[in-house]
Coordinates of C-alpha atoms in Angstrom, one line a residue:
X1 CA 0.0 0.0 0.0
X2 CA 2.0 3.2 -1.1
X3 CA -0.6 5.4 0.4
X4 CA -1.9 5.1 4.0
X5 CA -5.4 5.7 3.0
X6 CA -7.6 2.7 3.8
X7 CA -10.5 1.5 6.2
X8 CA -10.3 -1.5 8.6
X9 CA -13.4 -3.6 9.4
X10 CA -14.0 -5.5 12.2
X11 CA -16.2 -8.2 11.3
X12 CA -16.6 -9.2 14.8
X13 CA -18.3 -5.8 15.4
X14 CA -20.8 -7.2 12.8
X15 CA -21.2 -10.8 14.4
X16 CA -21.6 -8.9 17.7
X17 CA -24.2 -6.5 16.3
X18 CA -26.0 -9.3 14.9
X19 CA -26.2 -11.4 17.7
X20 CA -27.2 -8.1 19.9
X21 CA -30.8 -7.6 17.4
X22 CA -31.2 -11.9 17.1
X23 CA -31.0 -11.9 21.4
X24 CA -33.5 -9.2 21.3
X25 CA -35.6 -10.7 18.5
X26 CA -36.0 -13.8 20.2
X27 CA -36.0 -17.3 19.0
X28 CA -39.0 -17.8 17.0
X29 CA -38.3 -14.3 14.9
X30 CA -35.5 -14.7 12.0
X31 CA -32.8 -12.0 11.3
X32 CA -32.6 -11.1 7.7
X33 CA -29.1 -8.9 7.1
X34 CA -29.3 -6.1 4.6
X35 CA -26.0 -6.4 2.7
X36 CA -26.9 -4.3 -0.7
X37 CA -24.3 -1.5 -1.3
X38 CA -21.4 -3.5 -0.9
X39 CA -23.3 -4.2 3.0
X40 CA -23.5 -0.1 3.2
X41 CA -20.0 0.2 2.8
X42 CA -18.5 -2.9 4.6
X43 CA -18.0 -5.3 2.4
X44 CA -21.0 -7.3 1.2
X45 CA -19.0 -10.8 0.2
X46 CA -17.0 -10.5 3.6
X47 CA -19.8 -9.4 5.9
X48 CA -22.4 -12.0 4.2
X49 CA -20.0 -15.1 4.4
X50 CA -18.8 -13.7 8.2
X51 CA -22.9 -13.5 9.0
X52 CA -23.5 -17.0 7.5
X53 CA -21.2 -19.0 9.5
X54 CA -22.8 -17.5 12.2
X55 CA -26.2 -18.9 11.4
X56 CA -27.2 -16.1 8.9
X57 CA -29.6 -17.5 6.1
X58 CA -31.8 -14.8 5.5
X59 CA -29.9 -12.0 3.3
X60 CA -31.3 -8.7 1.4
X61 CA -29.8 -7.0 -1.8
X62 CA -30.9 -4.2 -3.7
X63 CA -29.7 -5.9 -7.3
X64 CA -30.2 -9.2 -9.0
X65 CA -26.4 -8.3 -9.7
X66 CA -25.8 -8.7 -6.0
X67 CA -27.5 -11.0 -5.0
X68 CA -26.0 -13.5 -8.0
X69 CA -22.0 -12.0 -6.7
X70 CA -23.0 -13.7 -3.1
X71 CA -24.0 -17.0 -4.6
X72 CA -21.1 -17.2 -6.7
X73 CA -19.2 -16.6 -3.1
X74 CA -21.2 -19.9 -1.8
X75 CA -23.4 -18.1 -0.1
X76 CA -26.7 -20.0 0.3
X77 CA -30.1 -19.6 2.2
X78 CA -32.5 -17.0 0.2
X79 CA -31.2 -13.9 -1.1
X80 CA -34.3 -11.6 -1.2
X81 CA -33.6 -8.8 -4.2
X82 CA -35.4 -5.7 -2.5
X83 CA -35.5 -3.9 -5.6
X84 CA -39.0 -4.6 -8.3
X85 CA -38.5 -7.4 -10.3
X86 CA -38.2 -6.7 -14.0
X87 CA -37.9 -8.6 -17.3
X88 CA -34.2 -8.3 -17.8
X89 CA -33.4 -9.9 -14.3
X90 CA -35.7 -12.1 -14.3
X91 CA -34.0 -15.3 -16.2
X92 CA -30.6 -14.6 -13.7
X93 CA -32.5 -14.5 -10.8
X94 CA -34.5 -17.6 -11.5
X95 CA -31.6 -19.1 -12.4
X96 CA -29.6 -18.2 -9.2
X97 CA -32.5 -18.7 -7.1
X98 CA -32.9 -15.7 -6.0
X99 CA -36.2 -13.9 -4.3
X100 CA -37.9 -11.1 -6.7
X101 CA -39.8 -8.5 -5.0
X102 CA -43.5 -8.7 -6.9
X103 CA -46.3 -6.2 -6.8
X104 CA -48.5 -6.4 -10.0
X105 CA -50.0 -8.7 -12.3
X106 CA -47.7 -7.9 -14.8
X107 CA -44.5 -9.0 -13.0
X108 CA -46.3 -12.7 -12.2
X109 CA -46.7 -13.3 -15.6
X110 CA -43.3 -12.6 -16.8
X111 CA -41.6 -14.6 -14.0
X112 CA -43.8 -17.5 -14.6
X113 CA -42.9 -17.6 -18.1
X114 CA -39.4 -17.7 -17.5
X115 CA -39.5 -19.8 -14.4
X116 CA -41.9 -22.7 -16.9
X117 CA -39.0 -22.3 -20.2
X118 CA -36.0 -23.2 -17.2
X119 CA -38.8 -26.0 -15.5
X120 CA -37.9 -24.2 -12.2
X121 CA -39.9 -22.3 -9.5
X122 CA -39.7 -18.2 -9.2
X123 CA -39.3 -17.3 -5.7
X124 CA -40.7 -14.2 -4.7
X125 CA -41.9 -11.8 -2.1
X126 CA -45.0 -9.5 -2.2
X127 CA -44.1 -6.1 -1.7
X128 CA -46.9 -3.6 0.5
X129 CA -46.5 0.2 0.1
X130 CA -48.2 0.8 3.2
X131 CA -47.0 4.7 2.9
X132 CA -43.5 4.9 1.7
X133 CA -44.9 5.8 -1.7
X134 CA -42.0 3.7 -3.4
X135 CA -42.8 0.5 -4.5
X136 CA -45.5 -2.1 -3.5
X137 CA -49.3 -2.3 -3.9
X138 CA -51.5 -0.3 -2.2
X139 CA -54.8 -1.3 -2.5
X140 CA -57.0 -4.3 -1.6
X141 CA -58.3 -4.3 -5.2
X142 CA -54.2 -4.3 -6.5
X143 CA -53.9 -7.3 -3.6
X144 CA -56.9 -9.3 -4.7
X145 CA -55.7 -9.3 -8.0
X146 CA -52.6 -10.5 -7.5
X147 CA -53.2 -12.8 -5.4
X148 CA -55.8 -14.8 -7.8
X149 CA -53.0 -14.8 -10.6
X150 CA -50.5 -16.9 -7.8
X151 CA -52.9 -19.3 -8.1
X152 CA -52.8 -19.6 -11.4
X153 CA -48.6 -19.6 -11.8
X154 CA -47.7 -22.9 -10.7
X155 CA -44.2 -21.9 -11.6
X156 CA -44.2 -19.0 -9.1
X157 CA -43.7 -19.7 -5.1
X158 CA -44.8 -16.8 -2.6
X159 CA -42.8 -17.1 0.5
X160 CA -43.0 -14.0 1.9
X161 CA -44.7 -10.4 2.3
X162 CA -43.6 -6.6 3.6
X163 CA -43.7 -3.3 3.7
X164 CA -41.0 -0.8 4.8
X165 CA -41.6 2.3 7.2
X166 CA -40.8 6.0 6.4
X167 CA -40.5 7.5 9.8
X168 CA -39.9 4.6 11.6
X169 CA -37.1 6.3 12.9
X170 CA -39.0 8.8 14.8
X171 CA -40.8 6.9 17.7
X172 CA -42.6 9.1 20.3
X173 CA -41.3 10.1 23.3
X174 CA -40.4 6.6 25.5
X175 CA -40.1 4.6 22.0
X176 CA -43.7 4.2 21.4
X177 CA -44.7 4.3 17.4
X178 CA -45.2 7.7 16.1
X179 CA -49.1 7.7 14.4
X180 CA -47.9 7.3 10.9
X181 CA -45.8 4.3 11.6
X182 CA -49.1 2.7 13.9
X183 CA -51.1 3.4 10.6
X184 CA -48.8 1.6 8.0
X185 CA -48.9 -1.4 10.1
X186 CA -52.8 -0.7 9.8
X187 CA -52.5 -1.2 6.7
X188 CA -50.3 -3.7 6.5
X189 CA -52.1 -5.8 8.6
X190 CA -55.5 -5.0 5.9
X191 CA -53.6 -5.5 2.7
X192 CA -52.1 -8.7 4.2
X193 CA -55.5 -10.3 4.7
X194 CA -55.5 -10.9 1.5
X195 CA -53.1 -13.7 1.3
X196 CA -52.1 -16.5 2.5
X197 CA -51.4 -15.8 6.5
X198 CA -49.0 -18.8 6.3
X199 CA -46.7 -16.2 4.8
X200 CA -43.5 -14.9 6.3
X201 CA -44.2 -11.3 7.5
X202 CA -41.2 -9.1 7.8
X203 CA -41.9 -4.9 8.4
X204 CA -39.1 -4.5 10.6
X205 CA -35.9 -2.4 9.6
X206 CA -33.3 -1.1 12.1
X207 CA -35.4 1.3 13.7
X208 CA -38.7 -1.1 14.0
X209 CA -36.2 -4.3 15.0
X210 CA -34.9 -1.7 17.6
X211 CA -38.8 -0.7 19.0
X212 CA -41.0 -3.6 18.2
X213 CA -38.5 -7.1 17.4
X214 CA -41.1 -9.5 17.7
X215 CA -44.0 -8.6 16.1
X216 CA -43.9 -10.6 12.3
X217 CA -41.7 -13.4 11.6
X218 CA -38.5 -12.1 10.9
X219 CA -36.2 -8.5 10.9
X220 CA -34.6 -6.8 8.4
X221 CA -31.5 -5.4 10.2
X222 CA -29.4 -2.6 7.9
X223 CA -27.3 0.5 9.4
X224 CA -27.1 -1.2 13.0
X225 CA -25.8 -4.5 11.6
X226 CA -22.9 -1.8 10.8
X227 CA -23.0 -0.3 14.6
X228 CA -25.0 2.6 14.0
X229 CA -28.7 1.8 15.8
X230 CA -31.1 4.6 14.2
X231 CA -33.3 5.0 17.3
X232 CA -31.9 5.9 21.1
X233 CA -31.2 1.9 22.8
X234 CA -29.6 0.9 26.1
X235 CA -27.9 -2.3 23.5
X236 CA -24.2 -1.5 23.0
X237 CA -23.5 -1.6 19.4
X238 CA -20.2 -1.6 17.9
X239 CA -19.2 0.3 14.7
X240 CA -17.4 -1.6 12.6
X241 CA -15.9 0.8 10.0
X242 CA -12.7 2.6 10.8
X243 CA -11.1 5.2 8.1
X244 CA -7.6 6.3 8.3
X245 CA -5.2 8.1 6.7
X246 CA -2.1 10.2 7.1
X247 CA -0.3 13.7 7.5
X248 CA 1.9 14.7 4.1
X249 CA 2.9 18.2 4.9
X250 CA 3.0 20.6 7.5
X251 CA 3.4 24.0 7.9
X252 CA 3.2 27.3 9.9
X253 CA 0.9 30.0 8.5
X254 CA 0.5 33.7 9.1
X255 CA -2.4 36.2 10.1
X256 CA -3.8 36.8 6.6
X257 CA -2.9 33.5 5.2
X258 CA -5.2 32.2 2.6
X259 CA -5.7 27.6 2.9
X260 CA -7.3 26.0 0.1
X261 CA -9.7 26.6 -2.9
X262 CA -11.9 30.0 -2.8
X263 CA -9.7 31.2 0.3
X264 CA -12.9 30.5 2.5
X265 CA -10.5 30.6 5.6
X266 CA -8.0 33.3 6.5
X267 CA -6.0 33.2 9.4
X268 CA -6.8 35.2 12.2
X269 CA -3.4 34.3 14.3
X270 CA -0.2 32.4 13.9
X271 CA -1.0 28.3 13.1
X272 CA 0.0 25.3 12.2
X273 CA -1.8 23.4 9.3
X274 CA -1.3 20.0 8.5
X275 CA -2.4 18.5 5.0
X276 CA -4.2 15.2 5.0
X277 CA -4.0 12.6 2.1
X278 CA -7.9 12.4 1.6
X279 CA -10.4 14.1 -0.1
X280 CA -13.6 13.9 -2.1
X281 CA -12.1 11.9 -4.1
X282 CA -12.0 8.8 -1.5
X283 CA -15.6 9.5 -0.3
X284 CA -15.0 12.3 2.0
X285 CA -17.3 14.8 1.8
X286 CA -16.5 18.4 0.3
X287 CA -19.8 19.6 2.6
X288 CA -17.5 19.3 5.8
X289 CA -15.1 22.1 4.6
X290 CA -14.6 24.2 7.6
X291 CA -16.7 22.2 9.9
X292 CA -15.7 18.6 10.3
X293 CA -12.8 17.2 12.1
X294 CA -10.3 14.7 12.3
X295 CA -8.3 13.1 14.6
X296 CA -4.6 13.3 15.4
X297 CA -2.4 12.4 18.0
X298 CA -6.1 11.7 19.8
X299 CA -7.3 14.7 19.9
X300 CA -9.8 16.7 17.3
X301 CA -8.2 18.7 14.6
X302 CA -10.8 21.0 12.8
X303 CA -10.8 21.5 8.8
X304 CA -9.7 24.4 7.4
X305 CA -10.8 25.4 4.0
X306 CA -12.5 23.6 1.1
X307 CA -11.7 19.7 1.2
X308 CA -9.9 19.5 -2.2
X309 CA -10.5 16.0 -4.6
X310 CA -7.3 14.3 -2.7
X311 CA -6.1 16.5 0.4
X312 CA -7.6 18.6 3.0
X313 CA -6.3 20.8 5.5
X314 CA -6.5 20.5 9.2
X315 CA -5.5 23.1 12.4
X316 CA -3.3 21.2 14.6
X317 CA -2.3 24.5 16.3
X318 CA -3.2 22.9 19.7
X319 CA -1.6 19.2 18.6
X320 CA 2.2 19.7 19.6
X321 CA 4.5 17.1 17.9
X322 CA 2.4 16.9 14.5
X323 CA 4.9 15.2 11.8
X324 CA 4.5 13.9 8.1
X325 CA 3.7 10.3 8.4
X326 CA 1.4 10.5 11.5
X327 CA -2.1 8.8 11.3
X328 CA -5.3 10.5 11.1
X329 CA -8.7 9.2 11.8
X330 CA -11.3 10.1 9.5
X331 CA -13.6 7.6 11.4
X332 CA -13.0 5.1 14.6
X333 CA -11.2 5.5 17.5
X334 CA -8.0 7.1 18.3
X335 CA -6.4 7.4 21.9
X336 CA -9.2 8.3 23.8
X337 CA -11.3 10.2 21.1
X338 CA -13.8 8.9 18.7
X339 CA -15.1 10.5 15.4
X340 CA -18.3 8.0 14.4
X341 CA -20.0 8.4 10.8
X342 CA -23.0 10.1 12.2
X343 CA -20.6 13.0 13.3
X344 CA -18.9 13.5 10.2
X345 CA -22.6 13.2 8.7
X346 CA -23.8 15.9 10.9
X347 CA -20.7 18.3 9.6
X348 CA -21.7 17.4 6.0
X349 CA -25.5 17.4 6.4
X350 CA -26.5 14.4 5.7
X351 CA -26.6 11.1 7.1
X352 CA -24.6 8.4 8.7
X353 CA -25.6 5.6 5.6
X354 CA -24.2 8.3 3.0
X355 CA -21.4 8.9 4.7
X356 CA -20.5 5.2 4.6
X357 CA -21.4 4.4 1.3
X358 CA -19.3 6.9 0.3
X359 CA -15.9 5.7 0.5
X360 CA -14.6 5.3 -2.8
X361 CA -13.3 2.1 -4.1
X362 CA -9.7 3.6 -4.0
X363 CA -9.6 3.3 -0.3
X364 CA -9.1 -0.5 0.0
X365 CA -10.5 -2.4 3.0
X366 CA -8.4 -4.3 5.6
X367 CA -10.4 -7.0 7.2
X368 CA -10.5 -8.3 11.1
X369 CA -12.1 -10.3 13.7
X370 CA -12.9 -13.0 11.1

């Protein structure tokens, strides 16, 4: 590695994380772990195959593409694609025996098509839009239908129906459901009547797995697989993801002293600045110019001026002993300090799954705790 730019994770966080929502879940109530986006940063491959020798056999992917990279890495158990199911897919994912998300008439009659010409079964789950507005059926009449044409597909098996919450995320004071969650499982519960009960019912996402565990057959844990629970719990989570890089240059700078593009910062006294090897470029967001921080020698170095495509600028005024070479945590823990996602997030106004998924491929990963 020439540069010292990469992210370390600690798939033992992930284990632990999982086994912290499976606890909580209960026995009877199945864990299904959201690995799309590369498992929001973390490695999907890694993180799945980690997951699945730990009991794992429910998995979620956005993309047919996906979900077909994680059988090819002998991952087995069902691999629900949470993404509609379309014509071009459709032969692949029958073929890898993969889950389709279905929600009209139209989507049954091109899966059983393909699924009759490869003499195989089309595996899919009935999407609800309960009030996401996204995807999913939303009426009884839409429900009705679709469920008379699964009769009539013998080459298409339902095994499971969902919805997914919008503000799931923002429970009432003392964690009880805010009243737009309580009415999409209203209508959940209404558009579910109107098949087969014997199906397995998942609603849950991070938040809902977090408030209510063990109210439908199985979870869908995402971000806090990854250590980053989305709603306030006593359970100790552990972030897997830690982002370093290193010092290049430092310098001593003068009142009036311009740093970086647009001169957006101007010293106001005598400092030191110390240039980073990371920008937007890696992932790291341009939106924390002059707000975020990073940490060196364990201790909170602010940015100064624009982050640039491969550098950015940090005071390390206060920092004594600041040389070329030295490490510097983007995210993770260093000495005493810790800079989680949702930090940096806040500094670039957005949110903590962005800031993941961000990373850019020419940060390699390092992987531990296997």
């Amino acid at each position: 590695m020439l540069r010292k730019n990469f992210v370390t994770i600690d798939l033992a966080a992930i284990r632990h994380n999982y086994a912290l929502q499976k606890k909580l879940a209960g026995p009877d109530v199945e864990v299904m772990a959201v690995v799309k986006a590369d498992a929001y940063g973390h490695g999907m491959s890694e993180a799945a195959d980690t997951l699945f020798r730990d009991g794992v056999r429910h998995f979620a992917v956005a993309l047919a593409e996906e979900g077909i990279q994680l059988r090819n890495n002998g991952i087995e158990g069902e691999i629900l694609i949470l993404g509609a199911a379309t014509k071009d897919a459709a032969a692949q994912a029958i073929r890898y025996d993969l889950t389709q998300t279905v929600f009209t008439v139209e989507m049954l009659s091109f899966l059983e098509n393909e699924a009759a010409k490869q003499d195989r079964q089309a595996l899919v789950h009935i999407k609800l839009d309960t009030g996401m507005g996204r995807i999913g059926l939303r009426t009884e009449e839409e429900a009705r239908e679709l469920n008379k044409l699964l009769g009539a597909c013998p080459h298409v098996k339902a095994t499971g129906i969902y919805t997914h919450f919008a503000v799931a995320d923002e429970p009432l004071d003392g964690g009880q459901l805010n009243p737009f969650t309580r009415e999409q499982l209203r209508r959940f519960e209404q558009l579910r009547g109107c098949f087969d009960s014997a199906l397995t019912a998942h609603v849950a996402n991070s938040a809902m797995g977090l408030l209510q565990p063990g109210q439908y057959q199985m979870v869908r844990q995402g971000i806090s697989l990854y250590g980053y629970p989305p709603v306030e719990t006593n359970l100790e989570f552990r972030p897997a993801l830690r982002w370093q890089t290193e010092i290049t240059h430092v310098k001593d700078v003068f009142p009036g002293d311009a740093i970086g593009y647009g001169c957006t910062f101007v010293a106001d006294k005598p400092m030191r600045i110390a240039t980073v090897a990371v920008g937007y470029g890696d992932g790291y967001h341009r939106s924390a110019s002059n707000r975020g921080h990073m940490l060196v020698h364990g201790k909170r170095a602010p940015i100064v001026g624009r982050v640039c495509m491969d550098q950015t600028m940090v005071d390390v005024t206060d920092i004594p002993g600041v040389t070329p070479g030295d490490e510097v945590v983007l995210i993770g823990a260093q000495g005493e300090e810790f800079l989680s996602a949702e930090e940096l997030a806040r500094a670039a106004d957005t949110i903590s799954y962005e800031v993941l998924l961000a990373i850019s491929l020419r940060v390699p990963k390092q992987f531990i705790g296997q």
